């Protein structure tokens, strides 16, 4: 019997892990990549590539530490720093592809022009994929596939607000999508507009060479640090136990963390928006604000030929350049009809953010169309593994009505949290609860009690220390033999590049990276053991 063929659109993080997931389940993947190399957004080039959506700039580093952001069975090299550059991440993706033999399934310089249902789709669930070469003339190539994985990225077009007078502004204007380095702004007076990650990064980067740097925000923001006060990556301080706490307690802890990093009132960053909705991950901006390298200003209401009028009535004069770090719009699915997958991110009827619930067969999966205050690769990986299990028949989905009801509830919950801010927004997820939920779908969620019987130390690590991607390779399909060993070493690996460069530290110091919740966890386990001994 021939293997089921799966078309995978895009060879970035989501596409590569989807290729691997399909191979694990005995499927035959064909991955289409319009550019000349794999890596998607992490493939850096000095100029924005034709038809490229979002892109990275030369100075970009990850917002999540390496142990929390790798694939589940392929950690970053130990000598990589805790937070890695876009160039290191691209090398990592190439190593991932080479290690698991993924490249031979990728067709580079090949654009998907259309994906449509076959005439017998209602009975078979099959698809026709039409593709064209981006480097040579020729007719479209049409092929039939049993399933399709949409991995082309959630956004296709950058968004620049419509300002009165912007067309009359004489200086340089660009979207942060086009930003690569600060050199074009050397010695200039620059205005950066936005309140997200890119706005903070670009403002700090350009402030080192600009004669004046203004950062304009309409409503402030919450600034989230990468590091705790002790210098430990903040994502390595949590534990799976924390996520069973009431949401109000978790929100209070998060608010305390943010307030300890930056006092919003003192810095003029007060915002009416929820801290889960409006966050900027940045460690340097507070220093740039306090030393005057970056000057915070309110929102822009209109542009003049040489400057901008602000919401408080003041004017910025002699502005040489404006960078709009104002986000993106529209899902990157121009090859699909809206009846199959909507381009409006708020209208994606996806069951648990993966399967279009309105289709007669579960033969299409969407990977990576979400927004998360965490790392995308581990989330995309569990989505891809689930999709491949469904395509291969190893896992079943509920009936259509049940899936549509779940979609409705999820949309109502997002609207309750975000209100009007939900407009043009991707679904936001809690990275650990969501990963755990999808892991349960494929039988890869480790049980504390099962682990405790086999390896008490491992059980302690999994449930008291940071939730790691490797936890989803401890049990279930396609386990990783080194998952348990890696889990026990991951916290220390965070600091390996630093310890290796200088003197080593004691085991006690290594454990400084562990959350204070670990102590509570040990006490609870000891008390339980004593109680059980007394009872027995």
XYZ file of N, CA and C in Angstrom, residues 157-164 166-167 172-178 193-194 218 300 303 322-329:
90
model
N 1.191 40.519 5.316
C 1.351 41.924 4.930
C 1.581 42.788 6.160
N 2.591 43.643 6.074
C 2.858 44.558 7.176
C 1.774 45.623 7.244
N 1.564 46.148 8.442
C 0.506 47.127 8.666
C 1.110 48.478 9.048
N 0.755 49.522 8.301
C 1.126 50.892 8.626
C -0.144 51.711 8.774
N -0.373 52.303 9.946
C -1.599 53.088 10.145
C -1.687 54.241 9.146
N -2.911 54.664 8.875
C -3.128 55.798 7.980
C -3.098 57.094 8.794
N -2.078 57.889 8.551
C -1.936 59.163 9.248
C -2.152 60.314 8.277
N -2.866 61.322 8.718
C -3.001 62.547 7.926
C -1.619 63.169 7.715
N 0.960 61.933 6.153
C 2.106 61.037 5.991
C 2.640 61.075 4.563
N 1.745 61.231 3.589
C 2.189 61.273 2.189
C 2.988 62.541 1.883
N 12.660 59.749 5.380
C 12.616 58.315 5.118
C 11.533 57.659 5.968
N 10.741 56.772 5.380
C 9.771 55.971 6.137
C 9.976 54.505 5.805
N 9.828 53.664 6.806
C 9.909 52.214 6.580
C 9.142 51.501 7.673
N 8.726 50.276 7.368
C 8.148 49.394 8.372
C 9.288 48.594 9.000
N 9.112 48.184 10.243
C 10.160 47.403 10.914
C 10.476 46.122 10.156
N 9.559 45.655 9.331
C 9.821 44.492 8.466
C 11.035 44.725 7.585
N 11.273 45.975 7.181
C 12.387 46.311 6.302
C 13.675 46.626 7.063
N 7.614 54.281 15.923
C 6.218 54.223 16.373
C 5.842 52.775 16.662
N 5.381 52.500 17.881
C 4.953 51.157 18.239
C 5.190 50.876 19.705
N 0.915 55.089 21.801
C -0.407 55.653 22.077
C -0.849 55.391 23.502
N 1.222 59.639 17.730
C 1.220 60.615 16.636
C -0.208 60.801 16.130
N 1.209 63.964 10.483
C 2.569 64.300 10.051
C 2.572 65.633 9.316
N 11.225 57.824 9.935
C 10.199 57.212 10.783
C 10.196 55.707 10.524
N 10.209 54.936 11.604
C 10.096 53.478 11.507
C 8.779 53.065 12.159
N 7.925 52.404 11.389
C 6.632 51.933 11.887
C 6.766 50.481 12.354
N 6.817 50.288 13.656
C 6.826 48.934 14.226
C 5.405 48.627 14.669
N 4.527 48.517 13.703
C 3.079 48.506 13.960
C 2.401 47.208 13.549
N 3.174 46.149 13.396
C 2.575 44.837 13.238
C 2.202 44.440 11.820
N 1.373 43.385 11.758
C 1.024 42.762 10.491
C -0.470 42.459 10.455
N -0.976 42.270 9.249
C -2.380 41.907 9.070
C -2.487 40.789 8.039
